[in-house]
Coordinates of C-alpha atoms in Angstrom, one line a residue:
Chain A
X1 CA 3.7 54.8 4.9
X2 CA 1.6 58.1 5.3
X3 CA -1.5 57.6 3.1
X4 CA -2.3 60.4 0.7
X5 CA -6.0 60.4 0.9
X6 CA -8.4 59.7 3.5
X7 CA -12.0 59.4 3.6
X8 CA -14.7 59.4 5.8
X9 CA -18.5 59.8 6.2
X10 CA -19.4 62.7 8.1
X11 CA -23.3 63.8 8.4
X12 CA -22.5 66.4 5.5
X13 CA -21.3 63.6 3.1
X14 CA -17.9 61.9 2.1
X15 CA -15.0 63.8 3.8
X16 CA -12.0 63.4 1.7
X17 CA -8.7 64.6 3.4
X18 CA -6.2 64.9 0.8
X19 CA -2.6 64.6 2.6
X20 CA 1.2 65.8 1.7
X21 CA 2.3 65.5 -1.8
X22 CA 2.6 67.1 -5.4
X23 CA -1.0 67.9 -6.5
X24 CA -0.9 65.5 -9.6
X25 CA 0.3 62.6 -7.9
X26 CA -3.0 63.6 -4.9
X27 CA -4.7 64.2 -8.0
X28 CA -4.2 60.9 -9.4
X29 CA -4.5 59.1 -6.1
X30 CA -7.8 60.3 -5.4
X31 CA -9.0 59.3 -8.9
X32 CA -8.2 55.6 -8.5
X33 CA -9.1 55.3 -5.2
X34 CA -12.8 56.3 -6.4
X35 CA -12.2 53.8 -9.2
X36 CA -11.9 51.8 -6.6
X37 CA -14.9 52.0 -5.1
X38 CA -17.1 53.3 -8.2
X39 CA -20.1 51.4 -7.0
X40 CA -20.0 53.0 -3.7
X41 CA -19.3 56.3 -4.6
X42 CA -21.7 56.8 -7.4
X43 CA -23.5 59.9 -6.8
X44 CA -21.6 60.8 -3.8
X45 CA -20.9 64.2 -2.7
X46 CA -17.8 65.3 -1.8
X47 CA -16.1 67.7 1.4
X48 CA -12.8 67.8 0.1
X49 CA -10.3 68.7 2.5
X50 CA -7.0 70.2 1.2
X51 CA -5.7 71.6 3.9
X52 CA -3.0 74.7 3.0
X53 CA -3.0 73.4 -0.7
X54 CA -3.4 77.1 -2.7
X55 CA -5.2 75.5 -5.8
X56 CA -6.1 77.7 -8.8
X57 CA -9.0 77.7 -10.6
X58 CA -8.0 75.6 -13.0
X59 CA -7.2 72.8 -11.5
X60 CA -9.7 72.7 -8.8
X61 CA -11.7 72.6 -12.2
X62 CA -10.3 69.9 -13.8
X63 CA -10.5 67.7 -10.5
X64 CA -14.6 68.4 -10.8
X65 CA -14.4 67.5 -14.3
X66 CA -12.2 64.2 -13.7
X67 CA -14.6 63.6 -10.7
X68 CA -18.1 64.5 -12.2
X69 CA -17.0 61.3 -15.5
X70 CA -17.3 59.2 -12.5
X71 CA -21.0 60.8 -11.5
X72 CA -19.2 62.4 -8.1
X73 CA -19.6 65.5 -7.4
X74 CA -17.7 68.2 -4.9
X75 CA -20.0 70.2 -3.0
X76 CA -17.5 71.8 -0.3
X77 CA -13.9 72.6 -0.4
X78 CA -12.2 73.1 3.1
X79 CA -8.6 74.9 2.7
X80 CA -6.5 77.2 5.3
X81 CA -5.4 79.0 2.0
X82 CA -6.7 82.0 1.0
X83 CA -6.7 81.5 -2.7
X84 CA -8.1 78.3 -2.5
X85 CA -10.5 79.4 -0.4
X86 CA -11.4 82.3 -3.1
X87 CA -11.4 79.7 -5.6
X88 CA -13.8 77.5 -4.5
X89 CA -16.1 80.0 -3.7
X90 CA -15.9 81.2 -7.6
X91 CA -16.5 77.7 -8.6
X92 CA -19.3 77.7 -6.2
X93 CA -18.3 74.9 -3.6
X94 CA -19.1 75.5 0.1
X95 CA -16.1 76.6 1.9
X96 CA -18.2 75.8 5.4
X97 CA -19.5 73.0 6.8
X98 CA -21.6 72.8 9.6
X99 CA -19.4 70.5 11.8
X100 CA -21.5 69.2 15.0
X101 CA -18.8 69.0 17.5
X102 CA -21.1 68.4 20.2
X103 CA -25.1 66.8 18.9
X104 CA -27.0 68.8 21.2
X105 CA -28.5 66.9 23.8
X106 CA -32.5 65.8 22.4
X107 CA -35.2 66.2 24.7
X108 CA -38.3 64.3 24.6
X109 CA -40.7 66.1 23.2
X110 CA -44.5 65.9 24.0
X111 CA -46.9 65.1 21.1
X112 CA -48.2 68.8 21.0
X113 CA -46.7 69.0 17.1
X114 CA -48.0 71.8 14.9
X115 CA -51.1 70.1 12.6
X116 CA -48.8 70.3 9.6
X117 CA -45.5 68.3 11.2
X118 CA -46.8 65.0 9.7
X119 CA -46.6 63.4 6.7
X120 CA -48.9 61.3 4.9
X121 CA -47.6 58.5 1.8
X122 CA -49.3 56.5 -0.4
X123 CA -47.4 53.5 -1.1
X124 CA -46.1 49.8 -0.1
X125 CA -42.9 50.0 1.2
X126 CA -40.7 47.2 0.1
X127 CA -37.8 45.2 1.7
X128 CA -34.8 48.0 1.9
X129 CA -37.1 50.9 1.9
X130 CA -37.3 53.3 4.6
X131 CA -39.5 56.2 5.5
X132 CA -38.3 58.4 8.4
X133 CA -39.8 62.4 9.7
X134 CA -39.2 63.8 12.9
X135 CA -43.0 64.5 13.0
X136 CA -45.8 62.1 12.2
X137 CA -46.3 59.3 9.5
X138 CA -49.2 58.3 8.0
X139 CA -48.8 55.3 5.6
X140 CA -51.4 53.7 2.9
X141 CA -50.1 50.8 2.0
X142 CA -48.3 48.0 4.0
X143 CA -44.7 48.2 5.4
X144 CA -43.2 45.0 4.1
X145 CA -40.2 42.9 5.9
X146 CA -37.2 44.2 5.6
X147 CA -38.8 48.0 5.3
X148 CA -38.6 50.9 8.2
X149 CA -40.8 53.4 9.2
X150 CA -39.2 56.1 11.8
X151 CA -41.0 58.5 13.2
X152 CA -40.3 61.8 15.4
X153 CA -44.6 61.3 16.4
X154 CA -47.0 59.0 15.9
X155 CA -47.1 56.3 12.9
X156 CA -50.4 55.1 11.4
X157 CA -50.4 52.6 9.0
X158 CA -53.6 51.7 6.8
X159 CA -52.2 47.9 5.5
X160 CA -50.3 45.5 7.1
X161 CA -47.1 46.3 8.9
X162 CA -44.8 43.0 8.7
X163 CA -41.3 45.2 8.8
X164 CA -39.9 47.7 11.8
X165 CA -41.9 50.7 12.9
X166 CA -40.4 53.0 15.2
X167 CA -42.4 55.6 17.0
X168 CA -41.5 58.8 18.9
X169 CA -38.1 57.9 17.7
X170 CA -36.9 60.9 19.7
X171 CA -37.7 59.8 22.8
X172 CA -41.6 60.3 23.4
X173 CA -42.3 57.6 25.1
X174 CA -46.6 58.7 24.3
X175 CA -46.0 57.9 20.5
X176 CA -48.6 54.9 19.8
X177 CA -48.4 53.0 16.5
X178 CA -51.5 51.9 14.6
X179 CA -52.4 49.5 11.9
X180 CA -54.9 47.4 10.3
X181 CA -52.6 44.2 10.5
X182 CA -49.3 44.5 12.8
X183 CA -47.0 42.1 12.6
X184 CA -43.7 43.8 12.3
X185 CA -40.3 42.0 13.0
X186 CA -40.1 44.8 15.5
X187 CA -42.1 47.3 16.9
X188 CA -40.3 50.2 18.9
X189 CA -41.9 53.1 20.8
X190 CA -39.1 55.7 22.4
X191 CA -36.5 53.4 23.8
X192 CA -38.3 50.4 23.8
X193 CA -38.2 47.7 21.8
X194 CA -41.0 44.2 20.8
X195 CA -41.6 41.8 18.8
X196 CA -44.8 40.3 17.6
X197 CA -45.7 37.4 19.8
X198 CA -45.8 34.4 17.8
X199 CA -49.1 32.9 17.7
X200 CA -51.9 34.6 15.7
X201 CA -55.2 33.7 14.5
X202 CA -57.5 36.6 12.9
X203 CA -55.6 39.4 12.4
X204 CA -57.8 42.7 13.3
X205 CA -56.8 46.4 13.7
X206 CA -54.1 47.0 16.5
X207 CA -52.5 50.1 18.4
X208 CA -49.7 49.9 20.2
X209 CA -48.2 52.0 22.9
X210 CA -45.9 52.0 26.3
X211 CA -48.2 50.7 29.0
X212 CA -45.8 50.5 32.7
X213 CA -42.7 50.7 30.3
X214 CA -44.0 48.0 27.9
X215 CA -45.2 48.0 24.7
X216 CA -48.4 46.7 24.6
X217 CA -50.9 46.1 21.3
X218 CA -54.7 46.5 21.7
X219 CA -57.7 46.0 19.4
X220 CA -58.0 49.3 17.5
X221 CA -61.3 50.6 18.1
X222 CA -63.1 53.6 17.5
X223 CA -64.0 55.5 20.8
Chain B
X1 CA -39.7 46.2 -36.4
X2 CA -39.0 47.3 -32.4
X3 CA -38.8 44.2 -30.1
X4 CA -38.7 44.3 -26.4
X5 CA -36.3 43.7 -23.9
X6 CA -37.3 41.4 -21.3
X7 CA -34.9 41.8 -17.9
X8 CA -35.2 38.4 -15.5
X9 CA -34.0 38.8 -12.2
X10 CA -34.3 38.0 -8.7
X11 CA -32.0 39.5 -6.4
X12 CA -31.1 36.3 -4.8
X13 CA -28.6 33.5 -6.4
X14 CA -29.6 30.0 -7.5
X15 CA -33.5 30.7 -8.1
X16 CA -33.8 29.6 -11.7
X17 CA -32.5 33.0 -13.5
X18 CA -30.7 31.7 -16.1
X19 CA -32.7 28.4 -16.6
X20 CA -36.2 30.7 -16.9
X21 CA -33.9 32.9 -19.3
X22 CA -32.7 29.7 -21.7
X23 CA -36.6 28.2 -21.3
X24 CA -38.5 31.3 -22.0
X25 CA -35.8 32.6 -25.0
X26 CA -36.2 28.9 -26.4
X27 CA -40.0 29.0 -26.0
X28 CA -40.4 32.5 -27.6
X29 CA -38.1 30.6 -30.5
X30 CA -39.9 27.8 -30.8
X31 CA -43.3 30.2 -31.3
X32 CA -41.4 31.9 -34.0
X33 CA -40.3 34.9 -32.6
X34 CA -36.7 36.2 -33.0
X35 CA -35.0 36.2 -30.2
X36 CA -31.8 36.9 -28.9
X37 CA -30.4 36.2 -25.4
X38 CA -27.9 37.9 -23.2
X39 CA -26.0 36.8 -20.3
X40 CA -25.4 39.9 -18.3
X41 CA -24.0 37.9 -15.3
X42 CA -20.2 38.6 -16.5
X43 CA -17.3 36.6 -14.7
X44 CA -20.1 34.0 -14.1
X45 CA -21.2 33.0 -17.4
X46 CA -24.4 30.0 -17.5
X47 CA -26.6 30.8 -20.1
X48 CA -24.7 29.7 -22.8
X49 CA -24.0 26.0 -21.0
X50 CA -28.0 26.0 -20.4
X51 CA -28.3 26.7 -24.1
X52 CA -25.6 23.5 -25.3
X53 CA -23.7 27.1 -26.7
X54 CA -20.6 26.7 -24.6
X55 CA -18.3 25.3 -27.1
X56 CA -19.0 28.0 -30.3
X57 CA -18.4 30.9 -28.1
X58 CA -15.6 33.3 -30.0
X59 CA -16.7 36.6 -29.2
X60 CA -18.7 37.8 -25.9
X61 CA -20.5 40.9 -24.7
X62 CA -17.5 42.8 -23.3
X63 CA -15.9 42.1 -27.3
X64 CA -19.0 43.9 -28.3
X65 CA -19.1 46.9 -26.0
X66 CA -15.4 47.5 -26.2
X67 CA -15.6 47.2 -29.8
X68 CA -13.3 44.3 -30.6
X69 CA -15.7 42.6 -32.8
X70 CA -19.5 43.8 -34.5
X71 CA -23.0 42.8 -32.7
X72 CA -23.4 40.3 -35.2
X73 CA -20.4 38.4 -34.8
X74 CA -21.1 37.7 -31.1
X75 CA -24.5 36.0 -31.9
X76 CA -24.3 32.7 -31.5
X77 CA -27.1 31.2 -33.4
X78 CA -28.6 28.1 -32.2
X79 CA -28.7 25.0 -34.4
X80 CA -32.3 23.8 -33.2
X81 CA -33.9 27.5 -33.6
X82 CA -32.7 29.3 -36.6
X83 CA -34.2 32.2 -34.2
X84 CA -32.6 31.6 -31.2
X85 CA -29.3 33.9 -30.7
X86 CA -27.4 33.8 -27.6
X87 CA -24.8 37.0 -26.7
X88 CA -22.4 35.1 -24.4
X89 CA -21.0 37.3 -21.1
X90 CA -17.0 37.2 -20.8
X91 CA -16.0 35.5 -18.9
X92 CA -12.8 36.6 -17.6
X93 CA -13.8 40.1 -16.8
X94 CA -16.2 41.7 -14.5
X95 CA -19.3 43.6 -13.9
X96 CA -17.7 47.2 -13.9
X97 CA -16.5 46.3 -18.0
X98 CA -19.8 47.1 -18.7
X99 CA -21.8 50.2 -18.3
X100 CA -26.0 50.6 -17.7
X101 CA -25.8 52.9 -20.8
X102 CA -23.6 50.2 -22.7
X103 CA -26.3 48.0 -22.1
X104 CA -29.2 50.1 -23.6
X105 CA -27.3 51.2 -26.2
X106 CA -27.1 47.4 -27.0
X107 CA -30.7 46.8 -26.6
X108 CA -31.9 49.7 -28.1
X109 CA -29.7 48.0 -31.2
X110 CA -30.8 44.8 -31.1
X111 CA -34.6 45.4 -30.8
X112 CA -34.6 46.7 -34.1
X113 CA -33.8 43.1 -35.3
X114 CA -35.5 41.1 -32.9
X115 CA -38.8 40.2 -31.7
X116 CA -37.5 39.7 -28.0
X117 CA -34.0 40.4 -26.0
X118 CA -34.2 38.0 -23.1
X119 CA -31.3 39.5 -20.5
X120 CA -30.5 36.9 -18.1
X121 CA -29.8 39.4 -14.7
X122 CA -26.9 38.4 -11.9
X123 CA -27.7 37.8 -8.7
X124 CA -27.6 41.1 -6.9
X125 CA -28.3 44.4 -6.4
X126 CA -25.4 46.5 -7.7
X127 CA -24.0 46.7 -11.2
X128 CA -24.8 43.9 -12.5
X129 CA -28.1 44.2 -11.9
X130 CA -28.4 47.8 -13.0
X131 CA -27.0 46.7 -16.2
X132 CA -29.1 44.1 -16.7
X133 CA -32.2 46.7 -16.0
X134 CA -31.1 49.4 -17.7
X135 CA -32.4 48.1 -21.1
X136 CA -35.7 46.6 -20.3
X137 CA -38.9 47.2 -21.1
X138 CA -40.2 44.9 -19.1
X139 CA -38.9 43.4 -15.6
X140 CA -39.8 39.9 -14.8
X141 CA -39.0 38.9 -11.4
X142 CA -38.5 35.1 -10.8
X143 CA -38.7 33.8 -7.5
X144 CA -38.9 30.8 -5.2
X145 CA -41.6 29.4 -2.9
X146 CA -39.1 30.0 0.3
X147 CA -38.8 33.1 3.2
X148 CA -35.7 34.3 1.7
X149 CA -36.0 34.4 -1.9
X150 CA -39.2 36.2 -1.5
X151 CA -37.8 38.6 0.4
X152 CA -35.3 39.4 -1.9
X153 CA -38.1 39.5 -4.6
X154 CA -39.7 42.1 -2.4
X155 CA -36.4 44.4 -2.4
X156 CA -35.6 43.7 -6.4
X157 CA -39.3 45.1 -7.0
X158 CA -38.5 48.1 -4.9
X159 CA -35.6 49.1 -7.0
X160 CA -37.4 48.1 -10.6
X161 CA -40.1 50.6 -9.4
X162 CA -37.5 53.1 -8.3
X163 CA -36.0 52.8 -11.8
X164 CA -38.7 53.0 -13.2
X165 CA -38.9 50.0 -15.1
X166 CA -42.2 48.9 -13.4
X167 CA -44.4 47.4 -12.7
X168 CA -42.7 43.5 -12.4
X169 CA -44.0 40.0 -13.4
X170 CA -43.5 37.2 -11.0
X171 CA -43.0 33.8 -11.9
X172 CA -42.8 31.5 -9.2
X173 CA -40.1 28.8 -9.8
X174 CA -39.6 25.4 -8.0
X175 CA -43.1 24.8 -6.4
X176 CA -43.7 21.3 -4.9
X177 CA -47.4 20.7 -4.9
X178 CA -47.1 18.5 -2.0
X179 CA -45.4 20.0 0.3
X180 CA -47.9 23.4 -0.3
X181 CA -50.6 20.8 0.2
X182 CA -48.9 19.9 3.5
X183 CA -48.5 23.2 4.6
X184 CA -44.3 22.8 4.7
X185 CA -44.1 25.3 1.3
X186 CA -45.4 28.7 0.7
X187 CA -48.5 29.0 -1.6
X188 CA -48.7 31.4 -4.3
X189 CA -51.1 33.4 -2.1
X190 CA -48.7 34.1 0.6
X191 CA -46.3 35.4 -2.2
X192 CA -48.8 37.2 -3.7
X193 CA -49.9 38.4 -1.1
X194 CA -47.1 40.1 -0.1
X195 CA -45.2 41.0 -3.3
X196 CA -48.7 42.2 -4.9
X197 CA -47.5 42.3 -8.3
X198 CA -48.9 40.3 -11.8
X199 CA -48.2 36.4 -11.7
X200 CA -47.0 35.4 -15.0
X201 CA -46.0 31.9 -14.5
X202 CA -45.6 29.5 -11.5
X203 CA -43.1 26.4 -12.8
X204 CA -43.5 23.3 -11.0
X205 CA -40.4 21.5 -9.5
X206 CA -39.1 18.9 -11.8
X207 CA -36.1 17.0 -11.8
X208 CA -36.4 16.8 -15.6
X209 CA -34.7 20.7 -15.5
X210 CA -31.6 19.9 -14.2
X211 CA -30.8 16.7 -16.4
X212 CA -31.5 19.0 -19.3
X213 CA -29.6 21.6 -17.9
X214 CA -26.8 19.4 -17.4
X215 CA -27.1 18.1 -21.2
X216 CA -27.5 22.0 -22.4
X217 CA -30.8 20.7 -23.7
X218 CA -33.2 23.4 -22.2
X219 CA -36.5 21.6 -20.6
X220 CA -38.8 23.3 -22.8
X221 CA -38.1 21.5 -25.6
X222 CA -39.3 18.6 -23.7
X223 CA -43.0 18.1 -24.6
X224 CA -43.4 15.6 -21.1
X225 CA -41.7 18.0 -18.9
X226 CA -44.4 19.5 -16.4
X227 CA -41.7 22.4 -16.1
X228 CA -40.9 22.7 -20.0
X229 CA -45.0 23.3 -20.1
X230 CA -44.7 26.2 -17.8
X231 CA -42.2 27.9 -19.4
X232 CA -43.9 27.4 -22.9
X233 CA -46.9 28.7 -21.2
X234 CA -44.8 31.9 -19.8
X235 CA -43.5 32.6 -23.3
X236 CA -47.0 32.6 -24.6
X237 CA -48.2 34.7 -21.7
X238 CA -45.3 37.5 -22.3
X239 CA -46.4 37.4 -26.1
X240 CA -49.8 38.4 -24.8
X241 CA -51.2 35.4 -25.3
X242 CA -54.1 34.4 -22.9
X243 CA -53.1 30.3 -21.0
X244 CA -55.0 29.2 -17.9
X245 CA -52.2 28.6 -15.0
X246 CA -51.6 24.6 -14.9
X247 CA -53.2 22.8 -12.1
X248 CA -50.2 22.3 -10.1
X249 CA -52.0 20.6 -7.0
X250 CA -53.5 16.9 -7.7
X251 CA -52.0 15.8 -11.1
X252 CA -48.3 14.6 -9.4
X253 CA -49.8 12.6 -6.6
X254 CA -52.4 10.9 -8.8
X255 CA -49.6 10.2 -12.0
X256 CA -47.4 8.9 -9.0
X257 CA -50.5 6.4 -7.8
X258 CA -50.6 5.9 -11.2
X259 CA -47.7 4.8 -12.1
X260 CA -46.9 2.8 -9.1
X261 CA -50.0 0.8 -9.6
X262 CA -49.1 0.0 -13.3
X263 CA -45.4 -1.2 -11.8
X264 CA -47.0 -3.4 -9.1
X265 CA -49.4 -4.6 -11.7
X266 CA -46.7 -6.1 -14.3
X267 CA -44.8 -7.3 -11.5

């Protein structure tokens, strides 16, 4: 059996590919398939994909209505047809999305970020939460297990970090990772991954960088 | 009047949620407080077998949302405390019959009446938890002396914060003195330590919990209980009462000596 709906997560969000079939039957599908999976799709934007469909305003209107009781909304609306097409645009959905084909190859990137491509948070990161910038991260607070940091640069952390820091996430291998206490579950730099050895007496502040393609931690002192 | 809604929760299953709800609502009873208790954790319904309230059950939360039947005709009141309601979960549907703004609606009802709403949370970190949140004004967080539960502590806080329903209490459930004393348990530092949030109670391990459990007698209306103590103590504490924390270290090891010595002696 052909099935009517698919969907998938795409960069952009939840692409929902509506297949053949009389539009209140699709209609209806889709509705209990989200039903379905209410707790999952709660707050979940939509690319809906209707492929030649021609859909009036009114009921591409009444499918955002029926979608937004169940806190879903439709951002983008991809259609061959030109009245659908026209449609969506006066409901104000996308018609577009950026598809990447191809993710352009990333190239390590030296350190020599602009002053203002860092970031700098004041909080204790919990078990689940996650803190990721392309540039650099400064942290107050500690990164507990179970939390991420991931970073484009360097990361500085002024607490403990007892979680997974991951520096020069895009391949710069001269990221370094500071904090006052580092025990993480994991500690990556570029493509290289460690874990704290086990031991530990005094903790005292630490940096840690890729010495001979190894991350290695050193007292952190001032110079 | 305008009560308060106290959420307890933990994220992770079997760590005393429902017994700290059943102790601390008694306790709050037995201080004279109105209280009334819900069991959020629908399709998995305990508090009301904690509470001895299993058998007088006719109408349940869902009944009450769905509007099959009024608030007041699902409060069970208990025999012992005229005080003491209990709002049972149904049991044979699931978390999705209820909604988080069902659930404040409910509480936002009931604290007009009561003194305290007591909402016993599911395990979890998906609907059943967010409706168990969604009414409180205060979160507490209960929690055990082991890696895991902790951790799952650390994750619940997150998401209370997120909601904005912070900041958390902590009570500690299950300690065993000894084996902290041995090293083998984590101390209340280490949690501290890393949850950093208020301690409001730290409940000693005590086999006395599940026999009342079992009987549907909760433990704090047991005045020998070292555990029924705690959670009187806890109720006092969220009343805003000020009780030292019981010295949980030396008082099993030298009863135990105690006792022994007493049975050697009459034999």
């Amino acid at each position: 059996m052909h099935p009517l709906i698919t969907i998938k997560g795409i960069r952009e969000g939840l692409l929902v590919t509506l297949g053949e079939g009389e539009w209140p039957e699709i209609q209806e599908a889709l509705i209990s398939q989200l039903e379905g999976q209410a707790d999952f799709l709660r707050g979940a934007k939509l690319i809906l994909d209707v492929q030649n469909r021609a859909l009036n305003a009114a009921s591409l209107g009444k499918l955002r209505d029926l979608l937004s009781d169940r806190e879903v909304s439709i951002w983008a609306v991809l259609s061959f047809s030109p009245l659908t097409e026209q449609t969506a645009q006066t409901l104000g959905f996308a018609t577009k999305i950026h598809q990447k084909q191809n993710e352009p190859e990333v190239s390590p990137r030296d350190l020599n970020l602009e002053d203002d491509e860092g970031i700098l948070a004041k909080q204790t990161l919990r078990s689940g939460g996650s803190l990721v910038y392309p540039g650099h991260i400064t942290l107050i607070g500690d990164v507990n297990p179970g939390a991420e940091i991931i970073a484009g640069g360097h990361v500085v952390v002024y607490g403990k970090i007892k979680g997974m820091v991951h520096a020069g996430s895009e391949g710069d291998e001269t990221a370094v990772v500071c904090a006052l206490e580092m025990s993480p579950t994991q500690l990556r730099i570029a493509d290289k991954i460690s874990v704290s050895p086990e031991d530990m007496g005094e903790k005292t502040p630490e940096i840690a960088f890729i010495r001979d393609g190894q991350v290695v931690a050193e007292p952190w002192k001032f110079r | 009047m305008s009560g308060k809604v106290i959420t307890i929760t933990s994220g992770k299953g079997g760590v005393g949620k429902t017994t700290a709800a059943a102790n601390i609502g008694a306790a709050l009873a037995m201080q004279g407080y109105k209280v009334t208790c819900i069991d959020a954790d629908i399709g998995l319904r305990n508090l009301d077998v904690i509470l001895g309230l299993e058998n007088r059950i006719v109408y349940d939360l869902v009944d009450i949302i769905e509007g099959r039947c009024r608030l007041r005709q699902a409060m069970i009141r208990d025999k012992r405390l005229p005080e003491l309601y209990l709002i049972p979960a149904a049991q044979t549907r699931d978390k999705s019959a209820v909604s988080p703004s069902d659930m404040a609606r409910l509480g936002d009802e009931l604290k007009a009446e009561m003194d305290y709403v007591i909402v016993d949370s599911p395990a979890g970190i998906e609907r059943g938890f967010r409706n168990a949140i969604a009414p409180a004004d205060q979160v507490v967080i209960i929690t055990n002396p082991e890696v895991s539960a902790v951790r799952d502590a650390d994750r619940i806080i997150g998401l209370v914060e997120a909601e904005e329903k912070g900041p958390a209490t902590l009570i500690i459930n299950r300690i065993n003195a000894q084996m902290v004393q041995r090293g083998e348990m984590l101390g209340a530092e280490d949690i501290l330590e890393l949850l950093a949030v208020d301690l409001i109670g730290m409940v000693p391990e005590d086999s006395n919990v599940i026999v009342s459990s079992n009987r549907g007698m909760p433990v704090a209306f047991d005045d020998k209980s070292k555990a029924g103590e705690a959670f009187r103590n806890i109720a006092k504490r969220l009343a805003g009462e000020e009780v030292p924390f019981m010295d949980l270290d030396a008082t099993p090891g030298l009863m135990d000596r105690l006792s022994r010595f007493m049975r050697s002696g009459g034999n």
